[in-house]
Tab-separated table of C-alpha atoms and ligand atoms in Angstrom:
chain	number	residue	atom	x	y	z
A	1	MET	CA	19.609	7.658	-3.656
A	2	SER	CA	17.381	5.335	-1.699
A	3	ASP	CA	13.759	4.548	-2.605
A	4	SER	CA	11.053	6.709	-1.052
A	5	LEU	CA	9.127	5.371	1.922
A	6	TYR	CA	6.143	5.211	-0.455
A	7	GLU	CA	8.025	2.763	-2.698
A	8	ARG	CA	9.363	0.717	0.236
A	9	LEU	CA	5.837	0.302	1.601
A	10	GLY	CA	4.737	-1.295	-1.679
A	11	GLY	CA	3.559	1.841	-3.535
A	12	THR	CA	-0.109	2.629	-3.995
A	13	GLU	CA	-1.150	-1.003	-3.772
A	14	GLY	CA	0.753	-1.695	-0.547
A	15	ILE	CA	-0.357	1.519	1.142
A	16	THR	CA	-4.012	1.039	0.108
A	17	LYS	CA	-3.961	-2.368	1.847
A	18	LEU	CA	-2.120	-0.979	4.862
A	19	ALA	CA	-4.455	1.994	5.382
A	20	SER	CA	-7.471	-0.219	4.966
A	21	ASP	CA	-6.140	-2.637	7.600
A	22	ILE	CA	-5.360	0.182	10.002
A	23	PHE	CA	-8.903	1.445	9.728
A	24	ASP	CA	-10.389	-2.036	10.173
A	25	ILE	CA	-8.294	-2.494	13.310
A	26	HIS	CA	-9.559	0.903	14.591
A	27	LEU	CA	-13.126	-0.328	14.113
A	28	ASP	CA	-12.287	-3.319	16.295
A	29	ASN	CA	-10.476	-1.286	18.980
A	30	PRO	CA	-12.925	-0.373	21.806
A	31	ARG	CA	-10.705	2.549	22.857
A	32	ILE	CA	-11.422	4.468	19.658
A	33	ALA	CA	-14.043	2.614	17.588
A	34	PRO	CA	-16.917	4.913	18.869
A	35	ARG	CA	-15.160	7.840	17.197
A	36	TYR	CA	-15.902	6.285	13.775
A	37	ALA	CA	-19.491	5.177	14.512
A	38	ASP	CA	-20.947	7.596	11.915
A	39	SER	CA	-18.096	7.408	9.390
A	40	ASP	CA	-18.543	6.555	5.735
A	41	VAL	CA	-15.908	3.773	5.811
A	42	ALA	CA	-15.092	3.812	2.074
A	43	LYS	CA	-14.666	7.586	2.068
A	44	VAL	CA	-12.471	7.690	5.154
A	45	LYS	CA	-10.328	4.785	3.858
A	46	LYS	CA	-9.871	6.634	0.532
A	47	ASN	CA	-8.861	9.878	2.233
A	48	VAL	CA	-6.531	8.191	4.735
A	49	THR	CA	-4.931	6.146	1.911
A	50	GLU	CA	-4.318	9.269	-0.241
A	51	PHE	CA	-3.011	11.195	2.774
A	52	PHE	CA	-0.602	8.332	3.570
A	53	ILE	CA	0.562	8.098	-0.072
A	54	ALA	CA	1.220	11.862	-0.270
A	55	GLY	CA	2.947	11.884	3.146
A	56	THR	CA	5.398	9.140	2.233
A	57	GLY	CA	6.571	10.580	-1.089
A	58	GLY	CA	4.007	9.199	-3.492
A	59	PRO	CA	1.728	11.176	-5.823
A	60	ASN	CA	-0.299	13.876	-4.059
A	61	LEU	CA	-3.951	13.079	-4.735
A	62	TYR	CA	-5.182	14.018	-1.239
A	63	GLU	CA	-8.284	16.153	-1.364
A	64	GLY	CA	-9.286	15.915	2.296
A	65	LYS	CA	-8.885	18.529	4.985
A	66	ASP	CA	-5.580	19.197	6.752
A	67	MET	CA	-4.986	17.462	10.096
A	68	ILE	CA	-5.827	20.396	12.346
A	69	GLU	CA	-9.030	21.103	10.425
A	70	THR	CA	-9.994	17.435	10.462
A	71	HIS	CA	-9.548	16.830	14.171
A	72	LYS	CA	-10.474	20.281	15.545
A	73	GLY	CA	-13.269	20.112	18.136
A	74	MET	CA	-12.900	16.352	18.650
A	75	ASN	CA	-10.895	16.842	21.887
A	76	ILE	CA	-8.889	13.663	21.145
A	77	ASP	CA	-6.716	12.703	24.147
A	78	ALA	CA	-3.161	11.288	24.274
A	79	GLY	CA	-4.488	7.760	25.033
A	80	GLU	CA	-6.537	7.775	21.853
A	81	PHE	CA	-3.546	8.988	19.912
A	82	ILE	CA	-1.441	6.078	21.229
A	83	ALA	CA	-4.316	3.675	20.350
A	84	VAL	CA	-4.132	4.844	16.725
A	85	LEU	CA	-0.324	4.333	16.709
A	86	ASP	CA	-0.795	0.842	18.260
A	87	ASP	CA	-3.216	-0.056	15.467
A	88	ALA	CA	-0.791	1.238	12.788
A	89	LEU	CA	1.958	-0.983	14.258
A	90	LYS	CA	-0.382	-3.996	14.312
A	91	ALA	CA	-1.332	-3.431	10.692
A	92	MET	CA	2.335	-3.092	9.705
A	93	ASP	CA	3.167	-6.389	11.421
A	94	LEU	CA	0.211	-8.035	9.659
A	95	ASN	CA	1.629	-6.803	6.332
A	96	SER	CA	5.199	-7.862	7.149
A	97	ILE	CA	6.550	-4.322	6.881
A	98	PRO	CA	10.240	-4.395	7.888
A	99	GLN	CA	11.363	-2.663	11.124
A	100	ARG	CA	13.088	0.270	9.454
A	101	GLU	CA	9.952	1.211	7.509
A	102	GLN	CA	7.848	0.735	10.670
A	103	GLU	CA	10.114	3.141	12.500
A	104	GLU	CA	9.793	5.745	9.738
A	105	VAL	CA	5.990	5.515	9.656
A	106	LEU	CA	5.786	5.731	13.435
A	107	PHE	CA	7.982	8.846	13.401
A	108	VAL	CA	5.863	10.528	10.714
A	109	LEU	CA	2.649	9.684	12.604
A	110	TYR	CA	4.063	10.773	15.965
A	111	SER	CA	5.196	14.096	14.553
A	112	MET	CA	1.539	14.927	13.765
A	113	LYS	CA	0.528	14.709	17.422
A	114	PRO	CA	0.150	18.498	17.937
A	115	ASP	CA	-2.193	18.628	14.911
A	116	VAL	CA	-4.450	15.891	16.332
A	117	VAL	CA	-4.727	15.940	20.131
A	118	TYR	CA	-6.491	18.345	22.476
A	119	LEU	CA	-7.974	20.494	19.690
B	201	HEM	C1	-1.224	10.781	13.354
B	201	HEM	C2	-2.445	10.357	13.640
B	201	HEM	C3	-3.645	10.597	12.714
B	201	HEM	C4	-3.661	10.825	11.351
B	201	HEM	C5	-2.523	10.871	10.376
B	201	HEM	C6	-5.047	10.955	11.009
B	201	HEM	C7	-5.505	11.150	9.725
B	201	HEM	C8	-6.817	11.347	9.334
B	201	HEM	C9	-7.282	11.579	7.976
B	201	HEM	C10	-6.385	11.699	6.765
B	201	HEM	C11	-8.628	11.716	8.068
B	201	HEM	C12	-9.564	11.951	6.867
B	201	HEM	C13	-9.817	13.445	6.685
B	201	HEM	C14	-10.908	13.762	5.654
B	201	HEM	O1	-11.681	12.870	5.335
B	201	HEM	O2	-10.929	14.924	5.186
B	201	HEM	C15	-9.012	11.548	9.445
B	201	HEM	C16	-10.309	11.613	9.920
B	201	HEM	C17	-10.694	11.316	11.222
B	201	HEM	N1	-9.848	11.019	12.275
B	201	HEM	FE1	-7.876	11.015	12.195
B	201	HEM	N2	-5.831	10.823	12.102
B	201	HEM	C18	-4.998	10.617	13.189
B	201	HEM	C19	-5.376	10.418	14.505
B	201	HEM	C20	-6.694	10.305	14.942
B	201	HEM	C21	-7.031	9.972	16.305
B	201	HEM	C22	-6.085	9.722	17.463
B	201	HEM	C23	-8.389	9.963	16.333
B	201	HEM	C24	-9.291	9.639	17.518
B	201	HEM	C25	-9.428	8.416	17.901
B	201	HEM	C26	-8.915	10.304	14.999
B	201	HEM	C27	-10.187	10.400	14.628
B	201	HEM	C28	-10.640	10.739	13.384
B	201	HEM	C29	-12.032	10.873	13.002
B	201	HEM	C30	-13.239	10.634	13.949
B	201	HEM	C31	-12.064	11.247	11.656
B	201	HEM	C32	-13.323	11.575	10.818
B	201	HEM	C33	-13.840	10.363	10.146
B	201	HEM	C34	-15.026	10.726	9.293
B	201	HEM	O3	-14.947	11.716	8.499
B	201	HEM	O4	-16.053	10.051	9.420
B	201	HEM	N3	-7.784	10.525	14.173
B	201	HEM	N4	-7.918	11.306	10.207
């Protein structure tokens, strides 16, 4: 049996770094940064990290809201969704994540599109 995606991304340590980098890149991305203007950065990073860990086969410590509940009423468009995916790819390059793992992360993120856009 092969290792879980969680393990192949470097476990809790690797994913904590990756999620933090993704969020920092969002804050620097003019397409979406305004969305996070009022965010508590530490709290969002913690929730995104725990969501990512749970979603890749690690321990489930996520206590945040589900994706529909989180993004409902934000009216996020498809361009913003792609911007988030672009930032995730940038962060994975920055952390030297191999292509196979990048593809798996991208697929997992893309599959959540109906729970994020136009709600
Ligand atoms: C697959 C793509 C996405 C995933 C997996 C995702 C995941 C998350 C998670 C786990 C949270 C934290 C929920 C909580 O604290 O209870 C969150 C919050 C948030 N997301 Fe997303 N998200 C995605 C796409 C987007 C997009 C495209 C936007 C718009 C640019 C966006 C904007 C936000 C905002 C504004 C918050 C609230 C931050 C705050 O509480 O201050 N998300 N997201």
